[in-house]
PDB file as gemmi writes it, atoms N, CA and C in Angstrom:
CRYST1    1.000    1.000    1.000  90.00  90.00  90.00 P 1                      
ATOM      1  N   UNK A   1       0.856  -1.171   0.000  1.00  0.00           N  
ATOM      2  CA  UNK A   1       0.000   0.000   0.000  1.00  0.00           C  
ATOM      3  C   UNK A   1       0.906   1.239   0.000  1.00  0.00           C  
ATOM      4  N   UNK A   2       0.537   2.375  -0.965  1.00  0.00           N  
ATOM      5  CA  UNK A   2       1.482   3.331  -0.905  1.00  0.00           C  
ATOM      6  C   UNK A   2       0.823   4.450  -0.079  1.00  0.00           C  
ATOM      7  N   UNK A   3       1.713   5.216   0.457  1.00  0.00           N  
ATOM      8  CA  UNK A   3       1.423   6.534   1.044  1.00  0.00           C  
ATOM      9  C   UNK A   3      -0.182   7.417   0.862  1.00  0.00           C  
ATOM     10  N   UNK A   4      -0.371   7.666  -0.675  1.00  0.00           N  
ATOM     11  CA  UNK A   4      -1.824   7.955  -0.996  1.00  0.00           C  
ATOM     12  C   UNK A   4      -2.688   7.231  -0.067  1.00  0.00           C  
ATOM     13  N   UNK A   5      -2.522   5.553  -0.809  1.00  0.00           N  
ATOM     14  CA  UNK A   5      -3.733   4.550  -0.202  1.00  0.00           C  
ATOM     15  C   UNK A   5      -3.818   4.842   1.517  1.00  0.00           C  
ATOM     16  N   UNK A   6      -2.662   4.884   1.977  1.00  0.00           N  
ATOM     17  CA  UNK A   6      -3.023   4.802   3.707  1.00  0.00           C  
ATOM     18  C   UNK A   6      -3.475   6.292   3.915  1.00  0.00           C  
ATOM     19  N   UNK A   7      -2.748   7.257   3.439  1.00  0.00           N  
ATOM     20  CA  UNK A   7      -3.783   8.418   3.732  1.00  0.00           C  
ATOM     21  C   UNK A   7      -5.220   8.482   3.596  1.00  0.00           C  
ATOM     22  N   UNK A   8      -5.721   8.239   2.388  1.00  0.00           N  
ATOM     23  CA  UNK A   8      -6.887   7.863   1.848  1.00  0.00           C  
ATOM     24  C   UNK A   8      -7.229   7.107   3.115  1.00  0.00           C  
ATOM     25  N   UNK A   9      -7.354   5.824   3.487  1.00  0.00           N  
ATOM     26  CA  UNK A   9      -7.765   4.773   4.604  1.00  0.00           C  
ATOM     27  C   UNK A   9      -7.906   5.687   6.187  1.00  0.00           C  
ATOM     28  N   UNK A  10      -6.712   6.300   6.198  1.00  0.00           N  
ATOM     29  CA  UNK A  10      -6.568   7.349   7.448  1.00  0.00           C  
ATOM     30  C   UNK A  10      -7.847   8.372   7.255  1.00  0.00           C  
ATOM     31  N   UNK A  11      -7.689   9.196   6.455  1.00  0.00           N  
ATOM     32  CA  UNK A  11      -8.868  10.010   6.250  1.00  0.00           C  
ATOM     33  C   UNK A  11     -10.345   9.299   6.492  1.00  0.00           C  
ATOM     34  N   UNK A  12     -10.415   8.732   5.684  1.00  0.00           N  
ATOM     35  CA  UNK A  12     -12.116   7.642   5.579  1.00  0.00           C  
ATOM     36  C   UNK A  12     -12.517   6.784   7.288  1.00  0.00           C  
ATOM     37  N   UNK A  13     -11.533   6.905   8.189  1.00  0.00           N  
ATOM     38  CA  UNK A  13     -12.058   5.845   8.996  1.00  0.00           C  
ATOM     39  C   UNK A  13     -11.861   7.340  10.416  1.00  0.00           C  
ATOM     40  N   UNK A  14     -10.889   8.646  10.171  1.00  0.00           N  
ATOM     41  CA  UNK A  14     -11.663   9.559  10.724  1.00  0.00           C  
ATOM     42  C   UNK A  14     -12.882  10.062  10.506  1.00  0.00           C  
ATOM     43  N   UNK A  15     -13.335  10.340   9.162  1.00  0.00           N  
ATOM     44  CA  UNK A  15     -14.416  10.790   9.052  1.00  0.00           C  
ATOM     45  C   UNK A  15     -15.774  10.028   9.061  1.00  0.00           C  
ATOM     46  N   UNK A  16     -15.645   8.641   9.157  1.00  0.00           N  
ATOM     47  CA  UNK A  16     -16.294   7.377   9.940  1.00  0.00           C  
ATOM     48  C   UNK A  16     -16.728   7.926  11.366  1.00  0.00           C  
ATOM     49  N   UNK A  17     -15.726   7.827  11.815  1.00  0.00           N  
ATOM     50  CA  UNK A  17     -15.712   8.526  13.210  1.00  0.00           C  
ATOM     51  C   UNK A  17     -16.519   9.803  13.648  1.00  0.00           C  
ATOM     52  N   UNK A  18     -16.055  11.032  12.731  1.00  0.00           N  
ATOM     53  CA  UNK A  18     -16.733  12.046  12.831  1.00  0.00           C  
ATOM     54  C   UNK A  18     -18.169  11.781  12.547  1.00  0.00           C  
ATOM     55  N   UNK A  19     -18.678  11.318  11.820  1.00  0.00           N  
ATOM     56  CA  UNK A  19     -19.948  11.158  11.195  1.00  0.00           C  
ATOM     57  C   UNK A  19     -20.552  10.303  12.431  1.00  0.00           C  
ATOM     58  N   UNK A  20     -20.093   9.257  12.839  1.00  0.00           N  
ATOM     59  CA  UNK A  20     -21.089   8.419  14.075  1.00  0.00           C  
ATOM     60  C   UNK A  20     -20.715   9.439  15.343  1.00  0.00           C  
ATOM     61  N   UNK A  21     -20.366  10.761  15.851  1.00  0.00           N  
ATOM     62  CA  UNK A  21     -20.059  11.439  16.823  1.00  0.00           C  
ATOM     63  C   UNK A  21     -20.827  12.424  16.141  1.00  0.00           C  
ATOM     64  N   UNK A  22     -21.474  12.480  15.032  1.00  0.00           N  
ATOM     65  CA  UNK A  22     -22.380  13.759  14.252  1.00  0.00           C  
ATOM     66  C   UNK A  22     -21.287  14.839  14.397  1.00  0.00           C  
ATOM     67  N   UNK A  23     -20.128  14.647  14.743  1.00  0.00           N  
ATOM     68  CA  UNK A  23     -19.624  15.706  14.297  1.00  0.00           C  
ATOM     69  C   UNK A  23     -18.815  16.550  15.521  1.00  0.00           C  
ATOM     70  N   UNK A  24     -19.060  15.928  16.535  1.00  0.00           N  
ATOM     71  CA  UNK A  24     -19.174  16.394  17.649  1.00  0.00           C  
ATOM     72  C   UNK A  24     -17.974  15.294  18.817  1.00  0.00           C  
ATOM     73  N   UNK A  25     -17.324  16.030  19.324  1.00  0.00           N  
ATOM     74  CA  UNK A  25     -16.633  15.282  20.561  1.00  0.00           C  
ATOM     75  C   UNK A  25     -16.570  16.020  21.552  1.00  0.00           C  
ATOM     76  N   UNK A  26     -17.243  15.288  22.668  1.00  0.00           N  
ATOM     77  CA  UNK A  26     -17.652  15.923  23.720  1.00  0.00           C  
ATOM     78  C   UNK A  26     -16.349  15.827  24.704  1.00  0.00           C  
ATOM     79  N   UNK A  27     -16.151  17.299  25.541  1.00  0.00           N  
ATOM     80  CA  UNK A  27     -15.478  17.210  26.489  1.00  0.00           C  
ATOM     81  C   UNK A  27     -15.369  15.852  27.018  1.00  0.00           C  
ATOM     82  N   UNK A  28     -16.239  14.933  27.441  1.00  0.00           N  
ATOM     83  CA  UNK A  28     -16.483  13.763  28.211  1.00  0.00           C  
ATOM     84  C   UNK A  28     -15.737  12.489  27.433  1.00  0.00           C  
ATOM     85  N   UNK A  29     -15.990  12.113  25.643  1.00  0.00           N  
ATOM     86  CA  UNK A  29     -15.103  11.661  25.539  1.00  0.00           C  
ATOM     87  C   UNK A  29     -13.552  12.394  25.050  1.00  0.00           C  
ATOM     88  N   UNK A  30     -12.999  13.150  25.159  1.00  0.00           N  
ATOM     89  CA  UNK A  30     -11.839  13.566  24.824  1.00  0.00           C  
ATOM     90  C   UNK A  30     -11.289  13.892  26.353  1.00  0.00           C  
ATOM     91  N   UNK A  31     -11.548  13.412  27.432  1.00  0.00           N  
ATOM     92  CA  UNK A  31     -10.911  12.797  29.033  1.00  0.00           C  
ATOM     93  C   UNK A  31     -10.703  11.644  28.809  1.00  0.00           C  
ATOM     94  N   UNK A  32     -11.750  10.843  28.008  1.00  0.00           N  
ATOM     95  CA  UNK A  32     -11.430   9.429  28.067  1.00  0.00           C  
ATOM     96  C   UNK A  32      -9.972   9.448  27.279  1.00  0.00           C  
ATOM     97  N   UNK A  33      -9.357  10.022  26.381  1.00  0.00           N  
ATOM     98  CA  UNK A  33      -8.102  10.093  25.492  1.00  0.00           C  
ATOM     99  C   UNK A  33      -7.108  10.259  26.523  1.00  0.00           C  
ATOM    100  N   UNK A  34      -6.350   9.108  26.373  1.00  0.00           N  
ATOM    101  CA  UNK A  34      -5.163   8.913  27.339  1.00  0.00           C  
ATOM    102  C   UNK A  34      -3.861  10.071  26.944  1.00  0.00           C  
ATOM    103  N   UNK A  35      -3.672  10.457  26.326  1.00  0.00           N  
ATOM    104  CA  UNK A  35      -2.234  11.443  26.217  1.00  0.00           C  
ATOM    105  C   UNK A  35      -2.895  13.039  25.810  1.00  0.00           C  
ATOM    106  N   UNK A  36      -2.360  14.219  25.688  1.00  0.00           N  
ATOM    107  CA  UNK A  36      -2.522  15.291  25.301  1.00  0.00           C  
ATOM    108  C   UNK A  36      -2.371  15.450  23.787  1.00  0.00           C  
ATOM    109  N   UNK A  37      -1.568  14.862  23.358  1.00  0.00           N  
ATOM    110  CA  UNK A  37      -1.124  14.687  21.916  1.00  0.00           C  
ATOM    111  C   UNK A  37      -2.853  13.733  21.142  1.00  0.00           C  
ATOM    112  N   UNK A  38      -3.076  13.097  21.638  1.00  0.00           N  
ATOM    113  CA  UNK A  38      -4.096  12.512  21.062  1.00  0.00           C  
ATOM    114  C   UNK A  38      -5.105  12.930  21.299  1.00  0.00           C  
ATOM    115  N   UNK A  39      -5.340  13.850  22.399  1.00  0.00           N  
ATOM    116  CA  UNK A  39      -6.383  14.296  22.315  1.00  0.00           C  
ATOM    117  C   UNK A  39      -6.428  15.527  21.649  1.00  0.00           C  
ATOM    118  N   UNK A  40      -5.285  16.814  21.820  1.00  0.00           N  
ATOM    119  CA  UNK A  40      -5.233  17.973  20.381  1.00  0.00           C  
ATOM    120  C   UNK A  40      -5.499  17.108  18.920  1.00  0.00           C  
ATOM    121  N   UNK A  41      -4.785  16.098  18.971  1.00  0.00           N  
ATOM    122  CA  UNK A  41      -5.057  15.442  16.844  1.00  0.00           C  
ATOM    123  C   UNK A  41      -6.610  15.054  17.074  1.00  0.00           C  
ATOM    124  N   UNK A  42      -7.504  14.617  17.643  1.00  0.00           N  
ATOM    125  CA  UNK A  42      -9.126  14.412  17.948  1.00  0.00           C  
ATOM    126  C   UNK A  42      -9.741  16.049  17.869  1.00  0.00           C  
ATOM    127  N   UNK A  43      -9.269  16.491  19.133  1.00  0.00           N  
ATOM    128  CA  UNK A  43      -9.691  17.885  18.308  1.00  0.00           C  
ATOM    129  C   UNK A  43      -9.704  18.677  16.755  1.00  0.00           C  
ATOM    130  N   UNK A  44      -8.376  18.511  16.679  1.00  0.00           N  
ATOM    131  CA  UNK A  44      -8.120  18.908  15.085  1.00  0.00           C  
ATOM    132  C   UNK A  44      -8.679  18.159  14.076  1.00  0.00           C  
ATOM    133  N   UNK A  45      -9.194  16.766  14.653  1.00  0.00           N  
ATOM    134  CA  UNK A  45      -9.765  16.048  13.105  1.00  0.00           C  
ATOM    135  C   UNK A  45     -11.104  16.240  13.206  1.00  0.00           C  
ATOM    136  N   UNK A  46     -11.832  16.835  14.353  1.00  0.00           N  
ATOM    137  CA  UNK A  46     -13.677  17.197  14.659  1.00  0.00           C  
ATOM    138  C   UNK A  46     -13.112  18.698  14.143  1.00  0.00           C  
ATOM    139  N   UNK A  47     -12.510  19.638  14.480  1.00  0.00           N  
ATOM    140  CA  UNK A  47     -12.610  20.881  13.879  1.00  0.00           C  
ATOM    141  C   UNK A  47     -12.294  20.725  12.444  1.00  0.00           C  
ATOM    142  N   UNK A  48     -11.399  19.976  11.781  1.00  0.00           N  
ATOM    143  CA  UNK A  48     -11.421  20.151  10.177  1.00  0.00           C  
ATOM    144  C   UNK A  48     -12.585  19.636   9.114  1.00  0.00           C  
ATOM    145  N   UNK A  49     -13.057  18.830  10.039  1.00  0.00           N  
ATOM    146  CA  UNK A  49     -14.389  18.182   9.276  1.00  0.00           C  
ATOM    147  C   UNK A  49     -15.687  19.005   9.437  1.00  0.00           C  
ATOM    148  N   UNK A  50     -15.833  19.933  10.820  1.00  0.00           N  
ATOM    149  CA  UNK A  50     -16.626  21.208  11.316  1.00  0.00           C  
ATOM    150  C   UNK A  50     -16.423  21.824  10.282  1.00  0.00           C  
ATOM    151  N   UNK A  51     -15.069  22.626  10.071  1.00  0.00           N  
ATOM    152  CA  UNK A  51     -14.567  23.743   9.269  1.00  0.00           C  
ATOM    153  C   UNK A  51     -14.962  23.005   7.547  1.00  0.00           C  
ATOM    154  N   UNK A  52     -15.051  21.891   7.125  1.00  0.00           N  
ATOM    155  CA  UNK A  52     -15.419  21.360   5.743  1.00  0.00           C  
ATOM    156  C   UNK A  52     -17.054  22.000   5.479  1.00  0.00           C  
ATOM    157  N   UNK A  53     -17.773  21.016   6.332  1.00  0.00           N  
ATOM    158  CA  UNK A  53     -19.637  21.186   6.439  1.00  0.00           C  
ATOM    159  C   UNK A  53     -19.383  23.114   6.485  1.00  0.00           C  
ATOM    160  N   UNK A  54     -18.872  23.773   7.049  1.00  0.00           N  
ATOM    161  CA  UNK A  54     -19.104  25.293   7.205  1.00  0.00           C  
ATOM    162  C   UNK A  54     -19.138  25.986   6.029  1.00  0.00           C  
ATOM    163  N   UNK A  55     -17.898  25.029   5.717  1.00  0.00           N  
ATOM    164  CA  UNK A  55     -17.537  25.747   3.852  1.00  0.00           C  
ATOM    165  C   UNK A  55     -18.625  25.268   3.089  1.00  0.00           C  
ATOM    166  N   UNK A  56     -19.169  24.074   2.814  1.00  0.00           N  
ATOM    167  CA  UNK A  56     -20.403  23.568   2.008  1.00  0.00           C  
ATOM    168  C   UNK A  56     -21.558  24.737   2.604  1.00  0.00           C  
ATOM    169  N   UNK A  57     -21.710  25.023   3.398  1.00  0.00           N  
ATOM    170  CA  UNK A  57     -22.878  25.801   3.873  1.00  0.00           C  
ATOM    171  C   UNK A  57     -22.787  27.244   3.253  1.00  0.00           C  
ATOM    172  N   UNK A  58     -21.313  27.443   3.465  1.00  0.00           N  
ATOM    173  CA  UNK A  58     -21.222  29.411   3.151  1.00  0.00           C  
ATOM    174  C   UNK A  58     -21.189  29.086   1.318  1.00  0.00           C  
ATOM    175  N   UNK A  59     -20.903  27.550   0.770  1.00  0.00           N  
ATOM    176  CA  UNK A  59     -20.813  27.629  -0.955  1.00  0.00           C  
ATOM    177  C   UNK A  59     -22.766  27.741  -1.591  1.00  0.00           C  
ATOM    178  N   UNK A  60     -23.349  27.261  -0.188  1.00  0.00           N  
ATOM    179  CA  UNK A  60     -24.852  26.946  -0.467  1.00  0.00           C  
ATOM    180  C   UNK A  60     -25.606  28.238  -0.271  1.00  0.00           C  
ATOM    181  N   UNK A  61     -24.555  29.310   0.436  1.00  0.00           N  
ATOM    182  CA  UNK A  61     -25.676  30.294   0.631  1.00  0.00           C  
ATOM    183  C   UNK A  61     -26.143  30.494   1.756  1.00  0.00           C  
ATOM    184  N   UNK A  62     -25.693  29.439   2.603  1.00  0.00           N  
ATOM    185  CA  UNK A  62     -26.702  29.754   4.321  1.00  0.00           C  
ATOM    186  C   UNK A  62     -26.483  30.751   4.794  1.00  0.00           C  
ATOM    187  N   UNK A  63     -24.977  30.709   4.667  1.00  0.00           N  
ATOM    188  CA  UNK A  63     -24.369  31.894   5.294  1.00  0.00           C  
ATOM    189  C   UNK A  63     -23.723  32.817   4.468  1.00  0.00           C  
TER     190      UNK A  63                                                      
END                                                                             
């Protein structure tokens, strides 16, 4: 598997994630995240997928 493919796989099974959390990670589970490091990259992968849906919204006009 080259670099693309596992990115690709990496991407698809965060946004798996994001999608069954609607999008959302609650203070409550991001305590359950054992290190600081893993829990900033959890943050950053619910805010970039936030910040995606925002952009579809401001391309639709909502905002």
């Amino acid at each position: 598997m080259d670099i693309n493919e596992k990115l690709h796989k990496i991407y698809d099974e965060c946004r798996a994630l994001d999608q069954e959390y609607n999008g959302f990670i609650s203070g409550e589970l991001i305590e359950e995240i054992k290190t600081d490091e893993e829990r900033r990259f959890a943050v950053h992968i619910s805010n970039f997928f936030l910040a995606e849906r925002q952009q579809e919204l401001v391309k639709k006009g909502v905002f």
